Coordinates of C-alpha atoms in Angstrom, one line a residue:
L1 CA 115.6 37.6 56.2
A2 CA 118.2 38.2 53.4
V3 CA 120.4 40.2 55.7
G4 CA 120.3 37.3 58.2
Y5 CA 121.4 34.7 55.7
H6 CA 124.0 37.0 54.3
V7 CA 125.7 37.3 57.7
I8 CA 125.6 33.5 58.2
F9 CA 127.2 32.8 54.8
S10 CA 129.9 35.4 55.5
M11 CA 130.5 33.7 58.8
L12 CA 130.9 30.3 57.2
E13 CA 133.7 31.7 55.0
L14 CA 135.7 32.2 58.2
V15 CA 135.7 28.6 59.2
G16 CA 138.8 27.9 57.2
T17 CA 140.7 30.7 59.1
K18 CA 141.6 31.0 62.7
T19 CA 139.1 29.5 65.2
E20 CA 139.6 32.5 67.5
E21 CA 138.6 34.9 64.7
F22 CA 135.4 32.8 64.1
L23 CA 134.5 32.8 67.8
C24 CA 135.2 36.5 68.0
H25 CA 132.3 37.1 65.6
A26 CA 129.9 34.5 67.2
S27 CA 127.7 37.3 68.5
F28 CA 127.0 38.3 64.9
L29 CA 125.9 34.8 64.1
L30 CA 123.4 34.9 67.0
Y31 CA 122.2 38.3 65.7
A32 CA 121.7 36.9 62.3
I33 CA 119.6 34.0 63.7
E34 CA 117.5 36.6 65.5
L35 CA 117.0 38.5 62.3
I36 CA 115.8 35.3 60.6
Q37 CA 113.4 34.6 63.4
L38 CA 112.0 38.1 63.3
A39 CA 111.5 37.9 59.6
D40 CA 109.7 34.6 60.1
R41 CA 107.4 36.2 62.7
S42 CA 106.6 39.2 60.6
V43 CA 105.5 36.9 57.7
N44 CA 103.9 34.0 59.5
S45 CA 102.5 35.4 62.7
A46 CA 99.8 37.9 63.7
P47 CA 101.0 41.3 64.8
F48 CA 100.9 42.6 68.3
P49 CA 99.2 46.1 68.0
L50 CA 100.3 47.3 71.4
L51 CA 103.6 45.4 72.1
D52 CA 104.9 46.3 68.6
L53 CA 104.2 50.0 69.3
L54 CA 106.0 49.8 72.6
F55 CA 108.9 47.8 71.1
P56 CA 109.2 48.6 67.4
R57 CA 110.4 46.2 64.8
Q58 CA 109.6 43.2 67.0
S59 CA 112.6 44.1 69.2
L60 CA 110.9 42.5 72.3
D61 CA 111.0 39.0 70.6
P62 CA 114.8 38.3 71.0
A63 CA 115.0 40.2 74.4
Y64 CA 112.2 38.3 76.1
E65 CA 113.5 36.5 79.2
R66 CA 117.1 37.2 77.9
H67 CA 118.1 40.8 78.5
P68 CA 116.8 44.3 79.4
L69 CA 115.6 46.5 76.5
L70 CA 115.0 50.3 76.5
S71 CA 112.6 51.6 73.9
K72 CA 113.0 55.3 73.3
N73 CA 110.1 57.4 71.9
F74 CA 112.7 59.8 70.4
G75 CA 116.3 58.6 69.8
E76 CA 118.3 56.0 67.9
D77 CA 119.0 52.3 68.3
K78 CA 122.1 51.4 70.3
V79 CA 124.0 48.1 70.9
S80 CA 127.2 48.3 73.0
Q81 CA 128.8 46.6 75.9
E82 CA 128.3 49.6 78.3
E83 CA 124.9 50.9 77.3
I84 CA 121.6 49.1 77.7
P85 CA 120.3 47.6 74.4
T86 CA 118.1 50.4 73.0
T87 CA 115.5 50.6 70.2
S88 CA 113.4 53.6 69.2
L89 CA 110.5 54.6 67.0
S90 CA 111.6 55.9 63.6
K91 CA 110.9 59.5 62.7
G92 CA 107.9 59.8 60.5
D93 CA 106.5 56.3 61.3
T94 CA 102.7 56.5 61.2
I95 CA 99.9 54.2 62.2
V96 CA 96.4 54.0 60.7
L97 CA 93.7 54.6 63.2
N98 CA 90.2 53.0 63.2
D99 CA 88.8 56.1 61.5
G100 CA 91.3 55.7 58.6
T101 CA 93.4 58.7 59.6
H102 CA 97.1 58.5 60.1
Q103 CA 98.9 59.4 63.3
L104 CA 102.6 59.6 64.1
K105 CA 103.6 56.6 66.3
Q106 CA 105.7 58.9 68.6
D107 CA 102.7 61.1 69.2
L108 CA 100.5 58.1 69.8
R109 CA 102.9 56.7 72.4
L110 CA 103.1 60.0 74.2
A111 CA 99.3 60.2 74.3
Q112 CA 99.0 56.7 75.6
A113 CA 101.4 57.4 78.4
S114 CA 99.7 60.6 79.5
E115 CA 96.3 59.1 79.3
L116 CA 97.2 56.3 81.7
F117 CA 97.5 58.6 84.7
K118 CA 98.0 62.3 85.4
F119 CA 99.2 64.0 88.6
S120 CA 95.8 65.6 88.7
D121 CA 94.3 62.1 89.0
L122 CA 96.0 61.5 92.4
H123 CA 93.2 62.9 94.5
A124 CA 90.6 60.8 92.8
V125 CA 92.5 57.5 93.0
L126 CA 93.4 58.0 96.7
Q127 CA 89.6 58.1 97.4
R128 CA 89.3 54.5 96.2
P129 CA 88.3 52.1 99.0
N130 CA 90.7 49.2 99.8
L131 CA 93.5 50.9 97.9
N132 CA 96.8 49.2 98.5
Y133 CA 99.4 51.9 98.6
R134 CA 102.7 52.6 100.4
V135 CA 104.6 55.8 101.2
V136 CA 108.3 55.0 101.0
K137 CA 111.8 56.3 100.9
K138 CA 115.2 54.6 100.4
V139 CA 117.5 54.8 103.4
V140 CA 121.1 53.7 103.8
R141 CA 122.1 52.2 107.2
D142 CA 125.4 50.6 108.1
G143 CA 126.4 50.7 104.4
Q144 CA 123.3 48.7 103.3
E145 CA 120.2 49.9 101.3
W146 CA 116.8 49.6 102.8
T147 CA 113.3 50.8 102.0
G148 CA 111.7 52.9 104.8
E149 CA 107.9 53.1 104.9
L150 CA 105.6 55.7 106.5
P151 CA 103.2 53.9 108.8
H152 CA 99.5 54.0 107.7
D153 CA 98.4 55.2 111.2
K154 CA 100.3 58.4 110.4
I155 CA 98.0 59.0 107.4
V156 CA 94.7 60.4 108.4
N157 CA 93.6 62.1 105.2
A158 CA 95.2 60.1 102.3
A159 CA 94.9 62.8 99.7
R160 CA 96.3 65.5 102.0
D161 CA 98.9 63.5 103.9
V162 CA 100.4 61.7 100.9
K163 CA 100.9 64.9 99.0
Q164 CA 102.5 66.4 102.1
S165 CA 104.9 63.5 102.5
L166 CA 106.1 64.1 98.9
T167 CA 107.6 67.4 100.1
Y168 CA 109.7 65.4 102.6
G169 CA 111.2 63.2 99.9
F170 CA 108.8 60.2 100.2
S171 CA 107.5 58.5 97.1
L172 CA 104.0 57.0 96.6
V173 CA 103.6 53.4 95.4
I174 CA 100.1 52.1 94.5
N175 CA 100.0 48.4 94.1
R176 CA 97.5 46.6 91.7
L177 CA 96.4 49.9 90.2
E178 CA 94.6 48.1 87.4
Q179 CA 92.0 47.1 90.0
H180 CA 91.2 50.7 90.7
W181 CA 91.8 52.8 87.6
A182 CA 90.1 52.1 84.3
P183 CA 92.7 53.4 81.8
V184 CA 95.4 51.3 83.5
S185 CA 93.1 48.3 83.6
K186 CA 92.4 48.6 79.9
F187 CA 96.1 48.9 79.1
A188 CA 97.1 45.9 81.3
R189 CA 94.4 43.8 79.7
E190 CA 95.7 44.6 76.2
V191 CA 99.2 43.5 77.2
E192 CA 97.7 40.4 78.8
M193 CA 95.8 39.5 75.7
E194 CA 98.9 39.8 73.5
T195 CA 100.9 37.5 75.8
Q196 CA 98.1 35.5 77.5
L197 CA 100.3 34.9 80.5
T198 CA 98.7 34.2 83.8
R199 CA 98.2 37.9 84.6
V200 CA 99.4 41.4 83.9
S201 CA 99.4 43.5 87.1
S202 CA 100.4 47.2 87.5
N203 CA 102.1 49.4 90.1
L204 CA 102.3 53.2 90.1
Y205 CA 105.4 55.0 91.3
L206 CA 105.2 58.7 92.0
S207 CA 108.4 60.3 93.2
P208 CA 109.1 64.0 94.0
P209 CA 112.1 65.8 92.5
N210 CA 115.5 64.7 93.9
A211 CA 114.3 61.6 95.7
S212 CA 114.9 57.8 95.8
A213 CA 112.2 55.4 96.8
F214 CA 113.5 51.8 96.6
E215 CA 116.7 49.9 97.4
S216 CA 118.3 48.0 94.6
H217 CA 116.2 44.9 94.0
W218 CA 115.0 42.4 91.4
D219 CA 111.4 41.4 90.6
W220 CA 110.0 37.9 90.4
M221 CA 108.2 38.7 87.2
D222 CA 109.2 40.3 83.9
V223 CA 108.2 44.0 83.9
I224 CA 107.4 46.6 81.3
V225 CA 107.9 50.1 82.6
I226 CA 106.2 53.2 81.0
Q227 CA 107.4 56.7 81.9
V228 CA 104.1 58.6 82.2
S229 CA 105.4 62.1 83.2
G230 CA 108.6 63.7 84.4
R231 CA 112.0 62.1 84.2
K232 CA 113.8 59.4 86.1
Y233 CA 117.3 57.9 86.3
W234 CA 117.6 54.1 86.0
S235 CA 120.4 51.7 86.7
V236 CA 120.0 48.1 85.5
A237 CA 122.3 45.1 85.9
K238 CA 123.9 43.5 82.8
E239 CA 123.3 39.9 84.0
P240 CA 120.6 38.4 86.2
T241 CA 121.3 37.8 89.9
V242 CA 118.8 34.9 89.9
Y243 CA 118.0 33.7 86.4
L244 CA 114.2 33.4 85.8
S245 CA 113.5 34.2 89.4
N246 CA 110.1 33.5 91.0
E247 CA 108.5 34.5 94.2
I248 CA 110.2 31.8 96.3
L249 CA 113.7 32.6 94.8
K250 CA 113.3 36.4 95.4
R251 CA 115.4 37.7 98.4
K252 CA 117.3 40.8 99.5
P253 CA 120.5 41.1 97.4
T254 CA 123.9 41.0 99.0
M255 CA 126.2 44.1 98.8
E256 CA 128.5 42.1 96.5
E257 CA 125.5 41.4 94.2
I258 CA 124.5 45.0 94.2
S259 CA 128.0 45.9 93.1
A260 CA 127.8 43.6 90.1
P261 CA 128.4 45.3 86.6
R262 CA 125.6 47.4 85.4
F263 CA 124.7 49.3 82.1
S264 CA 125.5 53.0 82.1
P265 CA 122.8 54.9 83.9
F266 CA 120.1 56.4 81.6
I267 CA 117.2 58.7 81.9
M268 CA 113.6 57.8 80.9
H269 CA 111.4 60.6 79.4
P270 CA 107.6 60.6 78.9
G271 CA 106.7 57.9 76.4
D272 CA 109.8 55.8 76.9
V273 CA 109.4 52.1 77.7
L274 CA 111.7 49.7 79.5
Y275 CA 111.6 45.9 79.6
I276 CA 113.4 44.1 82.4
P277 CA 113.4 40.3 82.7
R278 CA 112.8 38.9 86.1
G279 CA 116.0 38.4 88.2
F280 CA 117.8 41.5 86.9
L281 CA 118.8 44.0 89.7
H282 CA 117.7 47.6 89.1
N283 CA 116.8 50.8 90.9
A284 CA 115.4 54.2 89.9
S285 CA 115.5 57.7 91.3
T286 CA 115.0 61.4 90.6
V287 CA 118.2 62.4 92.4
G288 CA 119.6 65.3 90.5
I289 CA 116.3 66.0 88.7
F290 CA 114.6 69.1 90.2
E291 CA 111.9 70.2 87.6
E292 CA 108.8 68.1 88.4
P293 CA 107.6 64.9 90.0
S294 CA 108.1 61.6 88.1
I295 CA 105.3 59.1 87.5
H296 CA 106.0 55.7 86.0
I297 CA 103.8 52.6 85.9
T298 CA 105.3 49.1 86.0
F299 CA 103.3 46.3 84.3
G300 CA 104.2 42.9 85.7
L301 CA 104.1 40.0 83.3
E302 CA 103.1 37.3 85.8
A303 CA 103.7 33.7 84.7
T304 CA 102.8 31.9 87.9
K305 CA 100.6 29.4 86.1
T306 CA 102.0 29.6 82.6
T307 CA 105.4 28.0 82.6
V308 CA 107.0 25.0 80.9
A309 CA 106.5 23.2 84.2
H310 CA 102.7 23.7 83.9
L311 CA 102.9 22.3 80.3
A312 CA 104.6 19.3 81.7
F313 CA 101.9 18.9 84.4
Y314 CA 99.2 18.5 81.6
S315 CA 101.2 15.8 79.9
L316 CA 102.1 13.7 83.0
D317 CA 100.1 11.7 85.5
P318 CA 99.3 14.0 88.6
K319 CA 101.3 11.6 90.8
F320 CA 104.5 13.0 89.2
H321 CA 103.6 16.7 89.6
G322 CA 105.4 17.0 93.0
I323 CA 108.7 16.0 91.5
V324 CA 108.4 18.5 88.6
H325 CA 107.3 21.3 91.0
E326 CA 110.2 20.6 93.4
K327 CA 112.8 20.8 90.5
A328 CA 111.3 24.0 89.1
L329 CA 112.4 25.8 92.3
Q330 CA 116.0 24.7 91.9
S331 CA 118.5 26.9 90.1
G332 CA 119.9 24.0 88.1
Y333 CA 116.5 23.3 86.4
N334 CA 115.8 26.7 84.7
I335 CA 113.9 25.1 81.8
F336 CA 110.9 24.5 84.0
R337 CA 110.6 28.2 85.0
K338 CA 110.6 29.5 81.4
S339 CA 107.3 31.2 80.7
V340 CA 104.7 30.1 78.1
P341 CA 102.9 33.0 76.5
L342 CA 99.8 31.3 75.2
F343 CA 99.0 33.8 72.4
A344 CA 99.4 31.7 69.2
S345 CA 102.2 33.7 67.6
W346 CA 104.4 33.2 70.7
K347 CA 104.5 29.4 70.0
T348 CA 106.7 30.2 67.0
I349 CA 108.7 33.1 68.5
R350 CA 109.5 31.1 71.6
N351 CA 109.8 27.6 70.0
T352 CA 107.7 26.4 72.9
S353 CA 107.6 22.8 71.8
K354 CA 111.4 22.7 72.0
Y355 CA 111.3 23.9 75.6
F356 CA 108.6 21.3 76.3
E357 CA 110.8 18.5 74.9
E358 CA 113.8 19.8 76.9
A359 CA 111.8 19.8 80.1
L360 CA 110.6 16.2 79.6
G361 CA 114.2 15.2 78.8
E362 CA 115.2 16.7 82.2
I363 CA 112.4 14.7 83.8
N364 CA 113.6 11.5 82.2
A365 CA 117.1 12.2 83.5
I366 CA 115.7 12.8 87.0
A367 CA 113.8 9.5 86.7
K368 CA 117.0 7.7 86.0
Q369 CA 118.7 9.3 89.0
L370 CA 115.8 8.3 91.2
K371 CA 115.7 4.9 89.6
N372 CA 112.0 5.4 88.9
P373 CA 111.2 3.5 85.7
S374 CA 107.5 4.5 85.8
L375 CA 108.4 8.2 85.7
A376 CA 110.9 7.6 82.9
A377 CA 108.2 5.8 80.8
A378 CA 105.7 8.5 81.5
S379 CA 108.1 11.3 80.4
E380 CA 108.9 9.4 77.1
K381 CA 105.2 8.9 76.5
A382 CA 104.5 12.6 77.2
M383 CA 106.7 13.7 74.4
T384 CA 103.8 13.4 71.9
K385 CA 101.4 15.3 74.0
F386 CA 102.6 18.9 73.5
D387 CA 99.5 20.0 71.5
V388 CA 97.1 18.5 74.0
A389 CA 99.0 20.0 77.0
F390 CA 99.1 23.4 75.3
E391 CA 95.3 23.4 74.6
K392 CA 94.5 22.3 78.2
L393 CA 96.7 25.0 79.7
T394 CA 95.2 27.6 77.4
A395 CA 91.6 26.6 78.3
Q396 CA 92.4 26.8 82.0
I397 CA 94.1 30.2 81.8
S398 CA 91.3 31.6 79.6
E399 CA 88.7 30.6 82.2
H400 CA 90.9 32.0 85.0
R401 CA 91.2 35.3 83.1
S402 CA 87.5 35.6 82.4
N403 CA 86.6 35.1 86.1
T404 CA 89.3 37.5 87.3
W405 CA 88.2 40.2 84.9
K406 CA 84.5 39.8 85.9
T407 CA 85.4 40.2 89.6
E408 CA 87.6 43.3 88.9
D409 CA 84.9 44.9 86.8
A410 CA 82.4 44.4 89.6
I411 CA 84.8 45.9 92.2
L412 CA 85.6 48.9 90.0
A413 CA 81.9 49.6 89.4
I414 CA 81.2 49.5 93.2
E415 CA 84.1 51.8 93.9
V416 CA 83.0 54.4 91.3
D417 CA 79.4 54.2 92.7
K418 CA 80.6 54.8 96.3
I419 CA 82.7 57.8 95.2
S420 CA 79.7 59.2 93.2

């Protein structure tokens, strides 16, 4: 907190000098504000046991929905124009376990990653009924990138044929792994509880050495990537192709978009964690890495029912919901697509009430354009309903989460029983 204010006061001394010099240091002003926000969160908000281990020193807070962030298990913090923003666990940092013993955070993160999934678990998970998986390989045709897929009718024995396909450069993708594998389900639920977004899903990616699975793409949800074993090259765009993309705005990128500036390529090692906001182009491969297969798991922070638009729904008459929903899909109305993590601490981190007021201000402006006085009056009246809207949305998502988890637990129990 002291450092943040010191930077701000130093900045104010520049006001009397050249304007260009002041603007040149504007990024430091933003950094100082972030420091103050982080200090406020550390004092006034509950900690996130898992997220703060994955992203030390609350580094996810200022990155959330703004820019990618690499969290190294071993390394040093980096901030530069060419390299992806990077944080890392400090050497010697320990955590107190439930039994009162101390463990190095670096060792704990490595253990967490390895316990999620091992290569030796592949045979067991491929026995699960109704498993949603794909066997894919990136191909380039006519100068464009595509993702080729091995047809399922070519796979007779999943455990045998999938392993065989890896020798031909194919990669395995298992969708919604949290529905079939208990350690991943537990981890996904912990992330979901610390964000309380709509849902946290998970996909597993297993690539053989010297292979590339997917074309360059962006996701319609924010993602947290954990490198479980092996190593993998990553390339991530510096700016979003579609800011705060959703399912409807997701599409195949053009060649010009794929060529947009990216951070310098980097390698993820076991225990490393990567955050990518939705809409940022990226791709990963093991090309040039020959030692062993790579396994990483991507956790999707889905906010399909937890956005600023949904907060607005709970403060407005249902007859106006259609207008808000329509504007939320347009690029000019990004405020409606901002997510609303419902865990209490995020209200301060995100300044959610401010986003709520901005959204209602947009609705009021839309009402004037449409010459709709009843909508204008409703938006002004809704300004005082933030707490009510937040509580209603929280209750709905809590009920939705409870029902979803009960269903998943039942399915998982049936799968384990069938395999037994």
